[in-house]
């Protein structure tokens, strides 16, 4: 949200800027014109003005006035009229971060001193204080590492050894000298995010308690503060570990879970603090329970109004007629004699065209003398729809809203879009209401969800990944939906804007996961405000297609994960208070998309709790099975929608070596055991690899170290998850007699990582793709040809997710793994019906046996092509449920750089023999145009696109199954 302040005299400076033909380039069509340092103090003098669109045809860079001249002119104008907002940006690296250790016992003090780098230990022991320069936005641990007091938190076992620092309270301090001409108008001190249990002290007198909620902003009026010459700001943040413990101790009864698996090295009672649940540890991530001012801070004053939040909701009410509902919460900084006047306009971002035929009404309500809520309802026509990627344009509109008092104006700008989203849960059986669809419909068109689950982008949110790179990888893999999982954090505005722009849909969860939660009124009130604040912000983005109350809390309650059956009536009552009576009811009138109480769920059916969250006949399921053969489809469910499923693997050896600070990495060593947060995870992974390939420990490679550990774990993940995705999608719009099928979407677990460890991700912490990433790219094509062994036949099917029929070609080749000459070939051509999944061909075992004497030594190469869609994929399948018994010969793979281009490298790959699952890895993060594939031709060309081109790019290493399977 941007704020733009007009002159108090009412003499607008907009015409001056319009004449100069200046144009802003950010979403809100505003520009921060100039910054000053005044009176020798460290603050920024910022004028924000509305910039009209460049309507001339003359390129912007041809206008003769420089930015410096515009800044000077604007500073003169705004000074003359005394009408500019003075905004002091308190973000930066000039904060002091301290912790007073004098209250610690000698034993606790020794524990803290021990984790510090030796050079600092004596000083801290003597002063009983840690003090460093701090950066806002940021986290204490990041500051301590940057200043050299502690080692890198993300290497070795520092998630555990640095734990004593999470038990401390910390202070952030900063002094700001205010300008002499600041006037006496009120203002606000705005903390966009405090993590978590914080109190704010200004000038040692004025105390403001935060919401004890990482996900809420703290906005403090400063009427009697800005009259002083300077601000001394102190933010005291208590230990999240201690605050969570205290909350659990004070609550009248146990709120499970009270224990977590010991292998996660975490902390308990995460459900008692409104903080990222995953920061207390998870089966894929570490526990740092970080403390910090994790979002920007600013002081804004010399204005009458401050807009705390704004939300935009759209709905269609007739043929081509839409209602735009705008909710604005305003904080009055001066006493108002009447309601502010309202002026607004809506225009398309792409071409600047205005919406026509508009009628509207406005309603002001006052919570008290300071807080005003404006509900503005407008009828509009002639809109262009925002559509998901490959379904149409991503049309976006900008709302420009001006609120004016007698002496002042504040303006806000928000981008939004028009689209309809419904969750089709029509009954599929005339007499059985439990059989229902679970299908997303966007703009009256069913959309098959090809999704991924997103965990937080970073352990320390300020150190986020490059969003452009992340979304490039998402698009390349054909992913059309990201589930912002409920155990992490609500994502940034930049994240949702990127999704809007690219047409990537968002399944948005509230931050509750794998726990029951308190339901006292104080907690519920806090959650209600969190839900309203985040919903108003996030629902404005057209990419959002669903809100969900939590992750797996309903399933845990129903399946007695935490011994909830001991007092189920109580726990069900508290569950309903939180998710139904508080969250659902508080956001019901704020959203224009469906709401689910939980995931997995039984959909939006009656009961909410008293039904089966894992039903295959309705709703969505989560599926994890590490004990059975993942290639045996008889072990797999056939759900309406699979919103979680996955298998573990290790990240790149480059990533592991950096994190472990060693070149030697072996399964079951101290490093891999420490990072493995799934109970018996490494043993399960070993057994899965052995089940997939066989013969581990019988003359084949058994060490599972280094590249082999990485390769074989990623191969197992790639084959298993691909098997599940193919299996689920084969039931797209196809129903079995027992009611199962009619699958409408898949979302694998998980897209990304926060550290180097064995996890379910397809991108490691450095955004290096794993093998599965490239398989997903094929399986998420709009038309997919796949093959599987059904115990008697190799079966070939075509899944066509398009709404038009397409012609396809299968070219099938039977190979002995020791030869590049095929034993037999088949050709299958056909037309795939729109929105269908069809089995088109099968080869019985007997036919394969006629042409290959020992079936274990053979495989079928599957080349699939849809020329009209430019789709061509290559895969392999064998008549069996594993890949044991292959007899491979050295393929003699080689690779060379053909040429370098501006953003990529062209490579030539050669092979002398059959090479199964060729794997390419470069010396820096990036993606290949092709990777993780069988090679039975002499040579091929491909590309490597690094995330960032450097001088030493790109050394590429190539291996295949032969290099890792045999001793």
PDB file of C-alpha atoms in Angstrom, residues 664-860:
ATOM      1  CA  UNK A 664      33.003 -36.603   2.613  1.00  0.00           C
ATOM      2  CA  UNK A 665      29.255 -37.206   2.797  1.00  0.00           C
ATOM      3  CA  UNK A 666      27.813 -40.641   3.573  1.00  0.00           C
ATOM      4  CA  UNK A 667      24.384 -41.947   4.440  1.00  0.00           C
ATOM      5  CA  UNK A 668      24.174 -42.561   8.205  1.00  0.00           C
ATOM      6  CA  UNK A 669      27.159 -40.339   9.029  1.00  0.00           C
ATOM      7  CA  UNK A 670      26.800 -37.719  11.780  1.00  0.00           C
ATOM      8  CA  UNK A 671      25.946 -34.894   9.355  1.00  0.00           C
ATOM      9  CA  UNK A 672      23.294 -36.723   7.359  1.00  0.00           C
ATOM     10  CA  UNK A 673      21.783 -38.169  10.538  1.00  0.00           C
ATOM     11  CA  UNK A 674      21.631 -34.724  12.149  1.00  0.00           C
ATOM     12  CA  UNK A 675      19.898 -33.176   9.148  1.00  0.00           C
ATOM     13  CA  UNK A 676      17.471 -36.064   8.743  1.00  0.00           C
ATOM     14  CA  UNK A 677      14.326 -34.929  10.590  1.00  0.00           C
ATOM     15  CA  UNK A 678      12.051 -37.777   9.532  1.00  0.00           C
ATOM     16  CA  UNK A 679      11.996 -40.596  12.071  1.00  0.00           C
ATOM     17  CA  UNK A 680      14.164 -43.423  10.650  1.00  0.00           C
ATOM     18  CA  UNK A 681      14.318 -41.359   7.477  1.00  0.00           C
ATOM     19  CA  UNK A 682      17.725 -42.472   6.251  1.00  0.00           C
ATOM     20  CA  UNK A 683      16.888 -46.142   6.833  1.00  0.00           C
ATOM     21  CA  UNK A 684      13.589 -45.689   4.984  1.00  0.00           C
ATOM     22  CA  UNK A 685      15.433 -44.020   2.118  1.00  0.00           C
ATOM     23  CA  UNK A 686      17.989 -46.820   1.949  1.00  0.00           C
ATOM     24  CA  UNK A 687      15.221 -49.418   1.870  1.00  0.00           C
ATOM     25  CA  UNK A 688      13.383 -47.533  -0.872  1.00  0.00           C
ATOM     26  CA  UNK A 689      16.500 -47.400  -3.051  1.00  0.00           C
ATOM     27  CA  UNK A 690      17.146 -51.061  -2.423  1.00  0.00           C
ATOM     28  CA  UNK A 691      13.523 -51.866  -3.330  1.00  0.00           C
ATOM     29  CA  UNK A 692      13.759 -49.803  -6.512  1.00  0.00           C
ATOM     30  CA  UNK A 693      17.123 -51.071  -7.770  1.00  0.00           C
ATOM     31  CA  UNK A 694      17.770 -54.218  -5.741  1.00  0.00           C
ATOM     32  CA  UNK A 695      21.052 -55.867  -4.830  1.00  0.00           C
ATOM     33  CA  UNK A 696      22.397 -53.175  -2.512  1.00  0.00           C
ATOM     34  CA  UNK A 697      24.847 -55.157  -0.421  1.00  0.00           C
ATOM     35  CA  UNK A 698      25.112 -57.993  -2.969  1.00  0.00           C
ATOM     36  CA  UNK A 699      28.087 -57.016  -5.064  1.00  0.00           C
ATOM     37  CA  UNK A 700      26.688 -53.674  -6.136  1.00  0.00           C
ATOM     38  CA  UNK A 701      27.455 -50.204  -4.795  1.00  0.00           C
ATOM     39  CA  UNK A 702      26.511 -50.200  -1.121  1.00  0.00           C
ATOM     40  CA  UNK A 703      28.340 -47.203   0.314  1.00  0.00           C
ATOM     41  CA  UNK A 704      25.736 -44.600  -0.686  1.00  0.00           C
ATOM     42  CA  UNK A 705      28.159 -41.746  -0.303  1.00  0.00           C
ATOM     43  CA  UNK A 706      28.981 -38.585  -2.185  1.00  0.00           C
ATOM     44  CA  UNK A 707      27.556 -38.339  -5.685  1.00  0.00           C
ATOM     45  CA  UNK A 708      26.082 -41.821  -5.433  1.00  0.00           C
ATOM     46  CA  UNK A 709      24.006 -40.966  -2.375  1.00  0.00           C
ATOM     47  CA  UNK A 710      22.692 -37.871  -4.121  1.00  0.00           C
ATOM     48  CA  UNK A 711      22.088 -39.609  -7.444  1.00  0.00           C
ATOM     49  CA  UNK A 712      20.308 -42.707  -6.138  1.00  0.00           C
ATOM     50  CA  UNK A 713      18.161 -40.818  -3.627  1.00  0.00           C
ATOM     51  CA  UNK A 714      17.068 -38.356  -6.300  1.00  0.00           C
ATOM     52  CA  UNK A 715      16.460 -41.200  -8.758  1.00  0.00           C
ATOM     53  CA  UNK A 716      14.188 -42.929  -6.256  1.00  0.00           C
ATOM     54  CA  UNK A 717      12.337 -39.683  -5.554  1.00  0.00           C
ATOM     55  CA  UNK A 718      11.981 -38.957  -9.259  1.00  0.00           C
ATOM     56  CA  UNK A 719      10.596 -42.379 -10.130  1.00  0.00           C
ATOM     57  CA  UNK A 720       8.265 -42.614  -7.125  1.00  0.00           C
ATOM     58  CA  UNK A 721       6.697 -39.170  -7.324  1.00  0.00           C
ATOM     59  CA  UNK A 722       6.400 -39.477 -11.106  1.00  0.00           C
ATOM     60  CA  UNK A 723       4.570 -42.750 -10.567  1.00  0.00           C
ATOM     61  CA  UNK A 724       2.088 -41.033  -8.246  1.00  0.00           C
ATOM     62  CA  UNK A 725       1.525 -37.998 -10.485  1.00  0.00           C
ATOM     63  CA  UNK A 726       0.966 -40.248 -13.511  1.00  0.00           C
ATOM     64  CA  UNK A 727      -1.350 -42.513 -11.553  1.00  0.00           C
ATOM     65  CA  UNK A 728      -3.517 -39.715 -10.171  1.00  0.00           C
ATOM     66  CA  UNK A 729      -3.792 -37.903 -13.488  1.00  0.00           C
ATOM     67  CA  UNK A 730      -4.785 -41.066 -15.348  1.00  0.00           C
ATOM     68  CA  UNK A 731      -8.119 -40.706 -13.570  1.00  0.00           C
ATOM     69  CA  UNK A 732      -8.735 -37.201 -14.819  1.00  0.00           C
ATOM     70  CA  UNK A 733     -12.453 -37.121 -15.701  1.00  0.00           C
ATOM     71  CA  UNK A 734     -12.554 -40.905 -15.412  1.00  0.00           C
ATOM     72  CA  UNK A 735     -14.507 -42.688 -12.675  1.00  0.00           C
ATOM     73  CA  UNK A 736     -14.360 -46.285 -11.495  1.00  0.00           C
ATOM     74  CA  UNK A 737     -17.389 -48.346 -10.564  1.00  0.00           C
ATOM     75  CA  UNK A 738     -16.564 -47.991  -6.872  1.00  0.00           C
ATOM     76  CA  UNK A 739     -16.858 -44.194  -7.199  1.00  0.00           C
ATOM     77  CA  UNK A 740     -13.170 -43.325  -7.097  1.00  0.00           C
ATOM     78  CA  UNK A 741     -11.493 -41.235  -9.765  1.00  0.00           C
ATOM     79  CA  UNK A 742     -12.510 -37.973 -11.440  1.00  0.00           C
ATOM     80  CA  UNK A 743      -9.197 -36.507 -10.354  1.00  0.00           C
ATOM     81  CA  UNK A 744      -9.007 -32.717 -10.731  1.00  0.00           C
ATOM     82  CA  UNK A 745      -5.567 -31.882  -9.458  1.00  0.00           C
ATOM     83  CA  UNK A 746      -2.249 -32.787  -7.868  1.00  0.00           C
ATOM     84  CA  UNK A 747       0.149 -30.794  -5.720  1.00  0.00           C
ATOM     85  CA  UNK A 748       3.389 -32.575  -4.847  1.00  0.00           C
ATOM     86  CA  UNK A 749       5.234 -31.969  -1.597  1.00  0.00           C
ATOM     87  CA  UNK A 750       7.412 -29.844  -1.771  1.00  0.00           C
ATOM     88  CA  UNK A 751       8.787 -27.201  -4.113  1.00  0.00           C
ATOM     89  CA  UNK A 752      11.625 -25.557  -2.153  1.00  0.00           C
ATOM     90  CA  UNK A 753      14.028 -25.899   0.754  1.00  0.00           C
ATOM     91  CA  UNK A 754      15.327 -23.691   3.566  1.00  0.00           C
ATOM     92  CA  UNK A 755      18.579 -25.574   4.277  1.00  0.00           C
ATOM     93  CA  UNK A 756      20.746 -28.416   2.986  1.00  0.00           C
ATOM     94  CA  UNK A 757      19.144 -31.655   4.149  1.00  0.00           C
ATOM     95  CA  UNK A 758      17.264 -34.743   2.994  1.00  0.00           C
ATOM     96  CA  UNK A 759      13.795 -33.366   2.278  1.00  0.00           C
ATOM     97  CA  UNK A 760      10.913 -33.772  -0.152  1.00  0.00           C
ATOM     98  CA  UNK A 761      11.866 -30.718  -2.256  1.00  0.00           C
ATOM     99  CA  UNK A 762      12.495 -30.533  -6.010  1.00  0.00           C
ATOM    100  CA  UNK A 763      14.609 -27.371  -5.646  1.00  0.00           C
ATOM    101  CA  UNK A 764      17.358 -27.255  -3.047  1.00  0.00           C
ATOM    102  CA  UNK A 765      18.160 -24.254  -0.861  1.00  0.00           C
ATOM    103  CA  UNK A 766      20.246 -22.736  -3.682  1.00  0.00           C
ATOM    104  CA  UNK A 767      17.451 -23.358  -6.216  1.00  0.00           C
ATOM    105  CA  UNK A 768      19.368 -26.190  -7.849  1.00  0.00           C
ATOM    106  CA  UNK A 769      16.788 -28.502  -9.448  1.00  0.00           C
ATOM    107  CA  UNK A 770      16.715 -32.163  -8.497  1.00  0.00           C
ATOM    108  CA  UNK A 771      15.866 -34.964 -10.913  1.00  0.00           C
ATOM    109  CA  UNK A 772      12.165 -34.866 -10.067  1.00  0.00           C
ATOM    110  CA  UNK A 773      11.967 -31.238 -11.192  1.00  0.00           C
ATOM    111  CA  UNK A 774      12.567 -32.289 -14.799  1.00  0.00           C
ATOM    112  CA  UNK A 775      10.039 -35.143 -14.604  1.00  0.00           C
ATOM    113  CA  UNK A 776       7.419 -32.721 -13.319  1.00  0.00           C
ATOM    114  CA  UNK A 777       8.083 -30.545 -16.347  1.00  0.00           C
ATOM    115  CA  UNK A 778       6.978 -33.426 -18.581  1.00  0.00           C
ATOM    116  CA  UNK A 779       4.084 -34.615 -16.438  1.00  0.00           C
ATOM    117  CA  UNK A 780       2.634 -31.108 -16.206  1.00  0.00           C
ATOM    118  CA  UNK A 781       2.381 -30.627 -19.956  1.00  0.00           C
ATOM    119  CA  UNK A 782      -1.198 -29.916 -21.078  1.00  0.00           C
ATOM    120  CA  UNK A 783      -1.147 -33.250 -22.918  1.00  0.00           C
ATOM    121  CA  UNK A 784       0.754 -36.156 -21.373  1.00  0.00           C
ATOM    122  CA  UNK A 785       1.541 -39.621 -22.634  1.00  0.00           C
ATOM    123  CA  UNK A 786       2.583 -42.032 -19.923  1.00  0.00           C
ATOM    124  CA  UNK A 787       3.221 -45.708 -19.432  1.00  0.00           C
ATOM    125  CA  UNK A 788       3.088 -48.093 -16.487  1.00  0.00           C
ATOM    126  CA  UNK A 789       3.192 -51.799 -15.655  1.00  0.00           C
ATOM    127  CA  UNK A 790      -0.162 -53.145 -14.403  1.00  0.00           C
ATOM    128  CA  UNK A 791       1.293 -56.576 -13.452  1.00  0.00           C
ATOM    129  CA  UNK A 792       0.357 -58.171 -16.805  1.00  0.00           C
ATOM    130  CA  UNK A 793       0.766 -55.444 -19.467  1.00  0.00           C
ATOM    131  CA  UNK A 794       2.695 -52.318 -20.197  1.00  0.00           C
ATOM    132  CA  UNK A 795      -0.167 -49.823 -20.531  1.00  0.00           C
ATOM    133  CA  UNK A 796      -0.006 -46.528 -22.423  1.00  0.00           C
ATOM    134  CA  UNK A 797      -2.431 -43.686 -21.782  1.00  0.00           C
ATOM    135  CA  UNK A 798      -2.984 -40.110 -22.915  1.00  0.00           C
ATOM    136  CA  UNK A 799      -4.179 -37.373 -20.587  1.00  0.00           C
ATOM    137  CA  UNK A 800      -5.501 -34.376 -22.507  1.00  0.00           C
ATOM    138  CA  UNK A 801      -6.216 -31.402 -20.243  1.00  0.00           C
ATOM    139  CA  UNK A 802      -7.062 -29.121 -23.161  1.00  0.00           C
ATOM    140  CA  UNK A 803     -10.617 -28.313 -24.159  1.00  0.00           C
ATOM    141  CA  UNK A 804      -9.890 -29.315 -27.748  1.00  0.00           C
ATOM    142  CA  UNK A 805      -9.085 -32.679 -29.309  1.00  0.00           C
ATOM    143  CA  UNK A 806      -5.441 -33.276 -30.262  1.00  0.00           C
ATOM    144  CA  UNK A 807      -3.593 -35.780 -32.426  1.00  0.00           C
ATOM    145  CA  UNK A 808      -0.828 -37.738 -30.696  1.00  0.00           C
ATOM    146  CA  UNK A 809       1.922 -40.182 -31.642  1.00  0.00           C
ATOM    147  CA  UNK A 810       3.540 -42.922 -29.559  1.00  0.00           C
ATOM    148  CA  UNK A 811       6.775 -44.445 -30.883  1.00  0.00           C
ATOM    149  CA  UNK A 812       7.713 -47.449 -28.762  1.00  0.00           C
ATOM    150  CA  UNK A 813      11.047 -49.280 -28.824  1.00  0.00           C
ATOM    151  CA  UNK A 814      12.009 -52.443 -26.963  1.00  0.00           C
ATOM    152  CA  UNK A 815      15.678 -52.422 -25.948  1.00  0.00           C
ATOM    153  CA  UNK A 816      18.104 -54.746 -24.282  1.00  0.00           C
ATOM    154  CA  UNK A 817      19.969 -52.438 -21.898  1.00  0.00           C
ATOM    155  CA  UNK A 818      23.300 -53.658 -23.333  1.00  0.00           C
ATOM    156  CA  UNK A 819      22.578 -52.558 -26.923  1.00  0.00           C
ATOM    157  CA  UNK A 820      21.583 -49.411 -28.777  1.00  0.00           C
ATOM    158  CA  UNK A 821      19.737 -51.508 -31.378  1.00  0.00           C
ATOM    159  CA  UNK A 822      16.041 -51.960 -30.684  1.00  0.00           C
ATOM    160  CA  UNK A 823      14.569 -55.449 -30.515  1.00  0.00           C
ATOM    161  CA  UNK A 824      11.081 -54.445 -31.662  1.00  0.00           C
ATOM    162  CA  UNK A 825       9.179 -51.251 -32.486  1.00  0.00           C
ATOM    163  CA  UNK A 826       5.546 -50.160 -32.319  1.00  0.00           C
ATOM    164  CA  UNK A 827       3.762 -47.040 -33.564  1.00  0.00           C
ATOM    165  CA  UNK A 828       0.508 -45.796 -32.064  1.00  0.00           C
ATOM    166  CA  UNK A 829      -1.417 -42.825 -33.414  1.00  0.00           C
ATOM    167  CA  UNK A 830      -4.715 -41.411 -32.308  1.00  0.00           C
ATOM    168  CA  UNK A 831      -6.914 -38.490 -31.333  1.00  0.00           C
ATOM    169  CA  UNK A 832      -7.276 -37.606 -27.688  1.00  0.00           C
ATOM    170  CA  UNK A 833     -10.701 -36.256 -26.795  1.00  0.00           C
ATOM    171  CA  UNK A 834     -10.949 -32.909 -24.997  1.00  0.00           C
ATOM    172  CA  UNK A 835     -10.590 -33.015 -21.207  1.00  0.00           C
ATOM    173  CA  UNK A 836     -10.039 -36.741 -21.086  1.00  0.00           C
ATOM    174  CA  UNK A 837      -7.799 -39.525 -19.872  1.00  0.00           C
ATOM    175  CA  UNK A 838      -7.766 -42.635 -22.032  1.00  0.00           C
ATOM    176  CA  UNK A 839      -5.779 -45.877 -22.168  1.00  0.00           C
ATOM    177  CA  UNK A 840      -4.835 -46.136 -25.832  1.00  0.00           C
ATOM    178  CA  UNK A 841      -2.576 -49.201 -26.100  1.00  0.00           C
ATOM    179  CA  UNK A 842      -1.032 -52.045 -24.147  1.00  0.00           C
ATOM    180  CA  UNK A 843       1.665 -54.651 -24.717  1.00  0.00           C
ATOM    181  CA  UNK A 844       1.163 -57.952 -22.906  1.00  0.00           C
ATOM    182  CA  UNK A 845       4.049 -59.628 -21.114  1.00  0.00           C
ATOM    183  CA  UNK A 846       3.914 -62.526 -23.548  1.00  0.00           C
ATOM    184  CA  UNK A 847       4.672 -60.288 -26.534  1.00  0.00           C
ATOM    185  CA  UNK A 848       7.574 -58.680 -24.712  1.00  0.00           C
ATOM    186  CA  UNK A 849       8.866 -62.113 -23.746  1.00  0.00           C
ATOM    187  CA  UNK A 850       8.804 -63.232 -27.385  1.00  0.00           C
ATOM    188  CA  UNK A 851      11.251 -60.476 -28.284  1.00  0.00           C
ATOM    189  CA  UNK A 852      13.346 -60.298 -25.108  1.00  0.00           C
ATOM    190  CA  UNK A 853      14.370 -63.582 -23.565  1.00  0.00           C
ATOM    191  CA  UNK A 854      15.237 -62.143 -20.121  1.00  0.00           C
ATOM    192  CA  UNK A 855      12.727 -59.400 -19.385  1.00  0.00           C
ATOM    193  CA  UNK A 856      14.739 -58.048 -16.454  1.00  0.00           C
ATOM    194  CA  UNK A 857      17.417 -56.991 -18.919  1.00  0.00           C
ATOM    195  CA  UNK A 858      15.005 -55.078 -21.187  1.00  0.00           C
ATOM    196  CA  UNK A 859      12.985 -51.886 -21.164  1.00  0.00           C
ATOM    197  CA  UNK A 860      10.577 -50.034 -23.445  1.00  0.00           C
TER     198      UNK A 860
END
